[in-house]
PDB file of C-alpha atoms in Angstrom:
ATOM      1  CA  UNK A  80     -13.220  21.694  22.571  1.00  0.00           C
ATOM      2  CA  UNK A  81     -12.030  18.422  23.419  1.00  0.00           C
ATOM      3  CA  UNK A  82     -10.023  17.390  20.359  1.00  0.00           C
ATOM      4  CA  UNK A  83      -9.560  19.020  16.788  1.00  0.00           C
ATOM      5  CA  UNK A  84      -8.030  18.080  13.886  1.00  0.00           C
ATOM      6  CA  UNK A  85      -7.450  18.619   9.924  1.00  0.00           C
ATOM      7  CA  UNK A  86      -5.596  16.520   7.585  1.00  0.00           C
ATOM      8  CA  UNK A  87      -4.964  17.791   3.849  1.00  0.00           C
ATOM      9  CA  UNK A  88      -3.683  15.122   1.160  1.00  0.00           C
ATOM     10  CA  UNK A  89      -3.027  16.486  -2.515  1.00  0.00           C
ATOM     11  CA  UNK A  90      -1.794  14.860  -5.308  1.00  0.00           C
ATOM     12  CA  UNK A  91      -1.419  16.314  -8.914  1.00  0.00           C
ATOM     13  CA  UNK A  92      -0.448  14.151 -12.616  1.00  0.00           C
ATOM     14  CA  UNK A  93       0.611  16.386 -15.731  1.00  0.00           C
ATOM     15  CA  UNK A  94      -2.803  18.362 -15.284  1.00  0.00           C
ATOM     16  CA  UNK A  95      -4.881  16.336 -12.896  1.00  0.00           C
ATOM     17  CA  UNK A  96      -4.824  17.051  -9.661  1.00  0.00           C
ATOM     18  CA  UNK A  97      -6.939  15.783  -6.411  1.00  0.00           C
ATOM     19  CA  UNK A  98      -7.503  16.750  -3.324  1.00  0.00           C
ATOM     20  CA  UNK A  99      -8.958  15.562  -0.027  1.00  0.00           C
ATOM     21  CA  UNK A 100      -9.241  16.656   3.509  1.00  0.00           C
ATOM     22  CA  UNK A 101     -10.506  15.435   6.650  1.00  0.00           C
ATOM     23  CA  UNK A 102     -11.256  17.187   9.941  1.00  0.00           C
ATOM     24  CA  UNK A 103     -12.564  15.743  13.179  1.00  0.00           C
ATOM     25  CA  UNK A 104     -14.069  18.170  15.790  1.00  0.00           C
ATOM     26  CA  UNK A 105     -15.281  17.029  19.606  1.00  0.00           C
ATOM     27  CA  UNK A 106     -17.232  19.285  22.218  1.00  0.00           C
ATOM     28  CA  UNK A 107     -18.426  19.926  24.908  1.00  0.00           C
ATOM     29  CA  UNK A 108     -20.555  22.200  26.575  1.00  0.00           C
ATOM     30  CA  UNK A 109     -22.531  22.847  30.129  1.00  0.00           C
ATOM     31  CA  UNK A 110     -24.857  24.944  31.704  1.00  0.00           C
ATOM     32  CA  UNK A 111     -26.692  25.092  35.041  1.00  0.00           C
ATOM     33  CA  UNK A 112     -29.401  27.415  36.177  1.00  0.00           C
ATOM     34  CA  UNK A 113     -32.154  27.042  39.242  1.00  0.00           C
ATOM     35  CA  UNK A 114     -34.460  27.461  41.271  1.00  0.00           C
ATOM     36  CA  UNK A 115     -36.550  27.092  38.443  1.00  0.00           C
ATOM     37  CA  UNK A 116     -40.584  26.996  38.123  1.00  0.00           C
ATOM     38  CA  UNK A 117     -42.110  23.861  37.595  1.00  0.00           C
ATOM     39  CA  UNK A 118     -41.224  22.422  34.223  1.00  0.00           C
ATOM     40  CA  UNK A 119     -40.708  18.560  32.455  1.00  0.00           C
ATOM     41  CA  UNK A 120     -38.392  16.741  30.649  1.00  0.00           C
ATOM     42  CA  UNK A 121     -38.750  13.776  28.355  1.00  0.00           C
ATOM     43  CA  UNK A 122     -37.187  10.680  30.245  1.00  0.00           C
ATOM     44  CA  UNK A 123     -38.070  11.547  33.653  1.00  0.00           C
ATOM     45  CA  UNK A 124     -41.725  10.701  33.961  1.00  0.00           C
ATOM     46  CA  UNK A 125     -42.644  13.203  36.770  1.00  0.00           C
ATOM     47  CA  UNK A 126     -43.199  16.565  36.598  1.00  0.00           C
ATOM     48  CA  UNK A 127     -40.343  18.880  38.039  1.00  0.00           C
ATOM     49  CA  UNK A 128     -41.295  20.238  41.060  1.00  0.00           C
ATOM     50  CA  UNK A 129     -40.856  24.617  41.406  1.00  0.00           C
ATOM     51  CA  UNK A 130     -37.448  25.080  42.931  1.00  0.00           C
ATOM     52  CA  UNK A 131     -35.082  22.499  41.212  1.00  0.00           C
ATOM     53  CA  UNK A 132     -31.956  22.844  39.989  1.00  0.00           C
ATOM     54  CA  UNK A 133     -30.734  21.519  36.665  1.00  0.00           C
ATOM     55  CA  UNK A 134     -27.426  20.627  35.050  1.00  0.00           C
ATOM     56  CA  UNK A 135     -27.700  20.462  31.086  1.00  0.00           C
ATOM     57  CA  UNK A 136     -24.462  19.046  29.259  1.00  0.00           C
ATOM     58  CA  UNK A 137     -23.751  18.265  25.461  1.00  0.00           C
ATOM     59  CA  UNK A 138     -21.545  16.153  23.830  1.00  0.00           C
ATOM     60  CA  UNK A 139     -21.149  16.634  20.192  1.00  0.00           C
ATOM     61  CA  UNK A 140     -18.469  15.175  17.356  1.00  0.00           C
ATOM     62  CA  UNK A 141     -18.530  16.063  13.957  1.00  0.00           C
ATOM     63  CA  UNK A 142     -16.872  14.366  11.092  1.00  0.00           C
ATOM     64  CA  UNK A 143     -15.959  16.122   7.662  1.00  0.00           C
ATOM     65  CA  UNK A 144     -14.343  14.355   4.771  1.00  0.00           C
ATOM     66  CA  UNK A 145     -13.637  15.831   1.146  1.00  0.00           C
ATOM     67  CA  UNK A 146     -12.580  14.342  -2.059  1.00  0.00           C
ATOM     68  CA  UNK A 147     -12.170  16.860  -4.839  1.00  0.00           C
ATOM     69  CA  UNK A 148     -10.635  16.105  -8.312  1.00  0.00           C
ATOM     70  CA  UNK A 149      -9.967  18.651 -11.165  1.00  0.00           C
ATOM     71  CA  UNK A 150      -7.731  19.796 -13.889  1.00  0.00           C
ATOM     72  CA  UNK A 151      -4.780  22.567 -13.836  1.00  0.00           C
ATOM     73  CA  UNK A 152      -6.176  25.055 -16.461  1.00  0.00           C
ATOM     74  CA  UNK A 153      -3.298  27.606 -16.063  1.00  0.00           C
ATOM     75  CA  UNK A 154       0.556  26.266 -15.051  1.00  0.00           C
ATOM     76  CA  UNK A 155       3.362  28.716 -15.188  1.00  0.00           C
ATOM     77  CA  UNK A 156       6.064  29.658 -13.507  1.00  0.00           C
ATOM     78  CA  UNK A 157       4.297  32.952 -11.836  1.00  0.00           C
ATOM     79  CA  UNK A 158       0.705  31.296 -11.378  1.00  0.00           C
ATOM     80  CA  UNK A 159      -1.311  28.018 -10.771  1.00  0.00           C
ATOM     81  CA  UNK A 160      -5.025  28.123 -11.175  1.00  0.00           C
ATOM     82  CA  UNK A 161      -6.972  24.607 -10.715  1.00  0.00           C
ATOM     83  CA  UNK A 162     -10.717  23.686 -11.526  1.00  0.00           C
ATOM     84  CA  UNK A 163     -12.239  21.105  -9.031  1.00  0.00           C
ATOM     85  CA  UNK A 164     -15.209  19.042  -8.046  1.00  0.00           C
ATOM     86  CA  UNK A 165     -16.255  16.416  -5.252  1.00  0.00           C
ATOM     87  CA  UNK A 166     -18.225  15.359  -2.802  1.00  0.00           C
ATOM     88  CA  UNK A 167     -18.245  16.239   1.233  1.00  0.00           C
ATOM     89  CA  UNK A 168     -19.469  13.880   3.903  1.00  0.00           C
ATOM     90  CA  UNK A 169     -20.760  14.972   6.934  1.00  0.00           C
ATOM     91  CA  UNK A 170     -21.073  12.819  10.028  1.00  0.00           C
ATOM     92  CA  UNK A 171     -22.990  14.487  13.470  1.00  0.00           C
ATOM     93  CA  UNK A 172     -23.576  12.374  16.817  1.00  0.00           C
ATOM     94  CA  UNK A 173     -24.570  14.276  19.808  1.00  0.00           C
ATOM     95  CA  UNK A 174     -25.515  13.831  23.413  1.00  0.00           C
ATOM     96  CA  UNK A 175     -27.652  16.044  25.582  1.00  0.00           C
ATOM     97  CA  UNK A 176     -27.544  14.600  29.315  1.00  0.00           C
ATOM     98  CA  UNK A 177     -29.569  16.747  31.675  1.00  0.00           C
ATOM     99  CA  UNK A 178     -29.857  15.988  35.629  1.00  0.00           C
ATOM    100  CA  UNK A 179     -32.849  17.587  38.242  1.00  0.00           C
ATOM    101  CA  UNK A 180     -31.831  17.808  41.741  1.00  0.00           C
ATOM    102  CA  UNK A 181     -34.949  18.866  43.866  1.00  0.00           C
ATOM    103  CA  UNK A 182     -35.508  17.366  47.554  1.00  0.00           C
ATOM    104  CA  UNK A 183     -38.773  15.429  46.712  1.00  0.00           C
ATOM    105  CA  UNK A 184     -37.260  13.847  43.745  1.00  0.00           C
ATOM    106  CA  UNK A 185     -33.404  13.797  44.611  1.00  0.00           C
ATOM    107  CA  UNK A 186     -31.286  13.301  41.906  1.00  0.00           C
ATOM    108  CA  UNK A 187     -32.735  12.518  38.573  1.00  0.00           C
ATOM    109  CA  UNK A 188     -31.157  12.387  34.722  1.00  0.00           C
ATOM    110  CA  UNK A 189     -32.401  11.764  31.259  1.00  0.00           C
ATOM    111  CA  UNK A 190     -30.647  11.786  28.155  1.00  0.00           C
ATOM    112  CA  UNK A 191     -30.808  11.611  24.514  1.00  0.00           C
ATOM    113  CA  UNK A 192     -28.846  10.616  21.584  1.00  0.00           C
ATOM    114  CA  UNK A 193     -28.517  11.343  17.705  1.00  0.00           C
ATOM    115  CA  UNK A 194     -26.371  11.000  14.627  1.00  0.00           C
ATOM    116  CA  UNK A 195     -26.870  11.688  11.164  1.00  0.00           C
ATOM    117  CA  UNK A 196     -24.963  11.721   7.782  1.00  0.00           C
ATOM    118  CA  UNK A 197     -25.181  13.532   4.519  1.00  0.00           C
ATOM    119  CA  UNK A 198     -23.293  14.186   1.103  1.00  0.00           C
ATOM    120  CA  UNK A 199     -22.715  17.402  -0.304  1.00  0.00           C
ATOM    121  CA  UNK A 200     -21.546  17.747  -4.187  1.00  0.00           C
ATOM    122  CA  UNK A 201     -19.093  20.491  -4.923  1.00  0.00           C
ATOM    123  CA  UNK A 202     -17.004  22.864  -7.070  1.00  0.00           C
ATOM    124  CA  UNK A 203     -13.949  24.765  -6.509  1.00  0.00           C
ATOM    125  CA  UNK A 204     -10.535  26.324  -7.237  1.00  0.00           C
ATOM    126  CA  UNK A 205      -7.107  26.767  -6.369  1.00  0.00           C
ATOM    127  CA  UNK A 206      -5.029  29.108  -7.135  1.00  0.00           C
ATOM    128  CA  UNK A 207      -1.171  29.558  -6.100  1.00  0.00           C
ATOM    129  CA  UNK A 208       1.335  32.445  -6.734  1.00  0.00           C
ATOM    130  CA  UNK A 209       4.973  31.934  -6.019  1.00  0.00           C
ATOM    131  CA  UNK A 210       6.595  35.069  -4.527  1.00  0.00           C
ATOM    132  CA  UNK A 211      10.084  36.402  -4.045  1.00  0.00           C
ATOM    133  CA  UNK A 212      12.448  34.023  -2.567  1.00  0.00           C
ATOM    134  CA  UNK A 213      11.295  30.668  -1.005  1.00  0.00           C
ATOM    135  CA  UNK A 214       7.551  32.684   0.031  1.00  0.00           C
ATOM    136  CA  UNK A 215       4.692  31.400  -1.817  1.00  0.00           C
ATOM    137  CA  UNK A 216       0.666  32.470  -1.937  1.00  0.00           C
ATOM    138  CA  UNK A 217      -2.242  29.841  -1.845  1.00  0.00           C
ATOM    139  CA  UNK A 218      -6.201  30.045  -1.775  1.00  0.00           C
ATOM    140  CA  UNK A 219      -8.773  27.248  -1.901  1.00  0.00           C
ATOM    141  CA  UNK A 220     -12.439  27.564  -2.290  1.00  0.00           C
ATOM    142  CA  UNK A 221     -15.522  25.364  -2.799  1.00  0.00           C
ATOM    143  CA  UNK A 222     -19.208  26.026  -2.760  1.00  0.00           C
ATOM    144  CA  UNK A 223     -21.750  23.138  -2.776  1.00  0.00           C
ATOM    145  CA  UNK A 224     -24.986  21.579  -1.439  1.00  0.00           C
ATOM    146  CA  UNK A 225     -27.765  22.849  -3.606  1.00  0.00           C
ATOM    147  CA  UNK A 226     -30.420  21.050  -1.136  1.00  0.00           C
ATOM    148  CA  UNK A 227     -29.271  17.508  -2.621  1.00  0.00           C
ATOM    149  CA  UNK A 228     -27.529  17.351   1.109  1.00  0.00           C
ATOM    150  CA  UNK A 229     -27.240  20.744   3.231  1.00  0.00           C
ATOM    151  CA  UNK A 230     -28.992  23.712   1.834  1.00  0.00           C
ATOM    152  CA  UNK A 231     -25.617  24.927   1.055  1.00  0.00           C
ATOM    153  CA  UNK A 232     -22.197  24.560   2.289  1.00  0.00           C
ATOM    154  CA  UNK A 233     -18.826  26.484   1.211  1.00  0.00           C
ATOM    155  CA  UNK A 234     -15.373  26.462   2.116  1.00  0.00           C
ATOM    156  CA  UNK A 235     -12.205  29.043   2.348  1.00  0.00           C
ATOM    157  CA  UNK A 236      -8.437  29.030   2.983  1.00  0.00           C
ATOM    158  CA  UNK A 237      -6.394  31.178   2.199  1.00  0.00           C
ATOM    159  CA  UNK A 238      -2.675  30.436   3.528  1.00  0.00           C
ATOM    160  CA  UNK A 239       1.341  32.120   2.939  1.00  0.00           C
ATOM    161  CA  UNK A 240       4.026  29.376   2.731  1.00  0.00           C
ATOM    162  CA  UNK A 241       7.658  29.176   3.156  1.00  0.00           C
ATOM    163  CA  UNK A 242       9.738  26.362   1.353  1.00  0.00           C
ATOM    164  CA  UNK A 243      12.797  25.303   3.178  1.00  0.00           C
ATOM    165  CA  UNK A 244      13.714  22.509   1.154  1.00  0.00           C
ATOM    166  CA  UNK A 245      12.365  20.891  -2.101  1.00  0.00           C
ATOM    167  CA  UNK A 246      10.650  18.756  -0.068  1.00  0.00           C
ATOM    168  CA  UNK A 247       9.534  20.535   3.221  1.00  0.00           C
ATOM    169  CA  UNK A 248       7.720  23.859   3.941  1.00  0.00           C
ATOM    170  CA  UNK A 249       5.386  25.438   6.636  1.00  0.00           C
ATOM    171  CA  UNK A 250       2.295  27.376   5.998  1.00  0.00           C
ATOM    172  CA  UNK A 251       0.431  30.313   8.237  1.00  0.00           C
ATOM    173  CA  UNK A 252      -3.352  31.043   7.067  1.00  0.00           C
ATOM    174  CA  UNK A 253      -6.531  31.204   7.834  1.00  0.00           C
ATOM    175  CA  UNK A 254      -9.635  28.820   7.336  1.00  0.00           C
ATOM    176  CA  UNK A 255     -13.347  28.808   7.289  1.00  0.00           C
ATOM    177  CA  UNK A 256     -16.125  26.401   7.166  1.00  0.00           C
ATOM    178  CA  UNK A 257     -19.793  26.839   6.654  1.00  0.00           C
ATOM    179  CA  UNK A 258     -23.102  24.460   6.538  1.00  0.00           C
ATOM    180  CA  UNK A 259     -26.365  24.874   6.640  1.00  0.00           C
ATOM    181  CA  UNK A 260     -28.320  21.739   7.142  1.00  0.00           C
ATOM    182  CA  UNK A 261     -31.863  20.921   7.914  1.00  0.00           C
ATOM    183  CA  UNK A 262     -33.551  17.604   7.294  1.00  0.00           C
ATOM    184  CA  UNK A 263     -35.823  15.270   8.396  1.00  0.00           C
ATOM    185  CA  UNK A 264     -35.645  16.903  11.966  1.00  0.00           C
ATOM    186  CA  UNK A 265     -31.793  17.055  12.387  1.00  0.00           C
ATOM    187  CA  UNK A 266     -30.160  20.359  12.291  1.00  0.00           C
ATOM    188  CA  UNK A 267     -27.040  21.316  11.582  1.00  0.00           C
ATOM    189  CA  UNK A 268     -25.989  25.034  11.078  1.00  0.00           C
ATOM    190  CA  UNK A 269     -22.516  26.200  11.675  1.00  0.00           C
ATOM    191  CA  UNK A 270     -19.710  27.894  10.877  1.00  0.00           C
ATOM    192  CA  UNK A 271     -16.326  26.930  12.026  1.00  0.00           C
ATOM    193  CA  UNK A 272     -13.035  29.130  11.349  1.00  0.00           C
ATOM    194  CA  UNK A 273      -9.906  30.266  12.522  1.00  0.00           C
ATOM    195  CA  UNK A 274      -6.321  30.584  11.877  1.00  0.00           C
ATOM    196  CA  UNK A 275      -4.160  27.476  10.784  1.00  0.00           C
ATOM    197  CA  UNK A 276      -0.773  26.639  11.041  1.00  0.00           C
ATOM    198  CA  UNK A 277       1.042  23.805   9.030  1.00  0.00           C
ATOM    199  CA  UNK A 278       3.753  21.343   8.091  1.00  0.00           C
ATOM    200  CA  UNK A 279       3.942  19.988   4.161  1.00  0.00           C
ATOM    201  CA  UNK A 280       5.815  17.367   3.009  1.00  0.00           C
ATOM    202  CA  UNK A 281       6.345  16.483  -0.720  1.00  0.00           C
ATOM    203  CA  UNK A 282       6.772  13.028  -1.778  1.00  0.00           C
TER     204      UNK A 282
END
């Protein structure tokens, strides 16, 4: 990984609430391997003579954005519990650069390029559950897709918070992403997740 980020925005009126996140993901990854039998590429032309050597790299960034909107069904004191709906966009670009090194040919490279975008509609809920002292409970989940954009996509986090001032409170959990996309030749099938560490501010 090269860079990663998330940004989560919320914003609630009486009973409304919204919701939107971003996140911003950029890769790379390398392999080499040789002497290899004879073989081509797209891009170079020639055939690849037995014995070469090649370097394969990929660059890849992805770009998520969600909106979601909804209305607090339960609010009390002990527990929260929000219905939502949106959209997710989805931007891919990636790069595959691979260079042949072989004495009659010397140093050769080809590469290609790709990006592709897509909407996914979606539902979800909140929930949150206030605990003893300043400790707090909070889950998030949304399913979506249907084949209108991916074949499906869904998300989780689940997260414990601690308020230190009306205003201001930190949050340890854990996150997970998951899309399954495949159109028009592009594929996209992933799953990204991991823990997640984080600062709110209320305004």
């Amino acid at each position: 990984m090269n860079l990663g980020g998330f940004l989560d925005l919320r914003a609630r009126y009486d009973r409304v609430v919204f919701s939107g996140n971003l996140m911003y993901v950029d890769t790379t990854g390398g392999h080499a391997s040789g002497p290899l039998s004879a073989f081509q590429i797209p891009g170079f032309g020639v055939t690849i003579p037995p014995g070469s050597h090649i370097d394969g790299k990929m660059d890849s960034t992805q770009f998520m954005a969600t909106l979601l909107g909804g209305y607090r069904v339960m609010d009390n004191p002990d527990f929260t519990f929000d219905l939502l709906g949106g959209i997710r966009f989805w931007h891919v670009a990636n790069e595959i650069t691979a260079t042949v090194t072989h004495p009659l040919i010397g140093h050769r490279t080809a590469s290609y390029s790709e990006d592709f975008s897509w909407f996914d509609p979606l539902v979800g809920a909140r929930i949150f559950v206030p605990l003893n002292g300043a400790f707090s409970l909070q889950s998030e989940a949304d399913i979506g897709g249907a084949g209108i954009g991916s074949d499906y996509t869904w998300s989780v986090l689940a997260s414990i918070n601690y308020t230190f001032t009306g205003n201001l409170s930190a949050s340890v959990g854990y996150k997970a992403l998951k899309v399954d996309y495949d159109h028009h030749g592009h594929v996209y099938d992933t799953l990204l997740s991991g823990p997640a560490i984080g600062i709110t501010w209320r305004f």
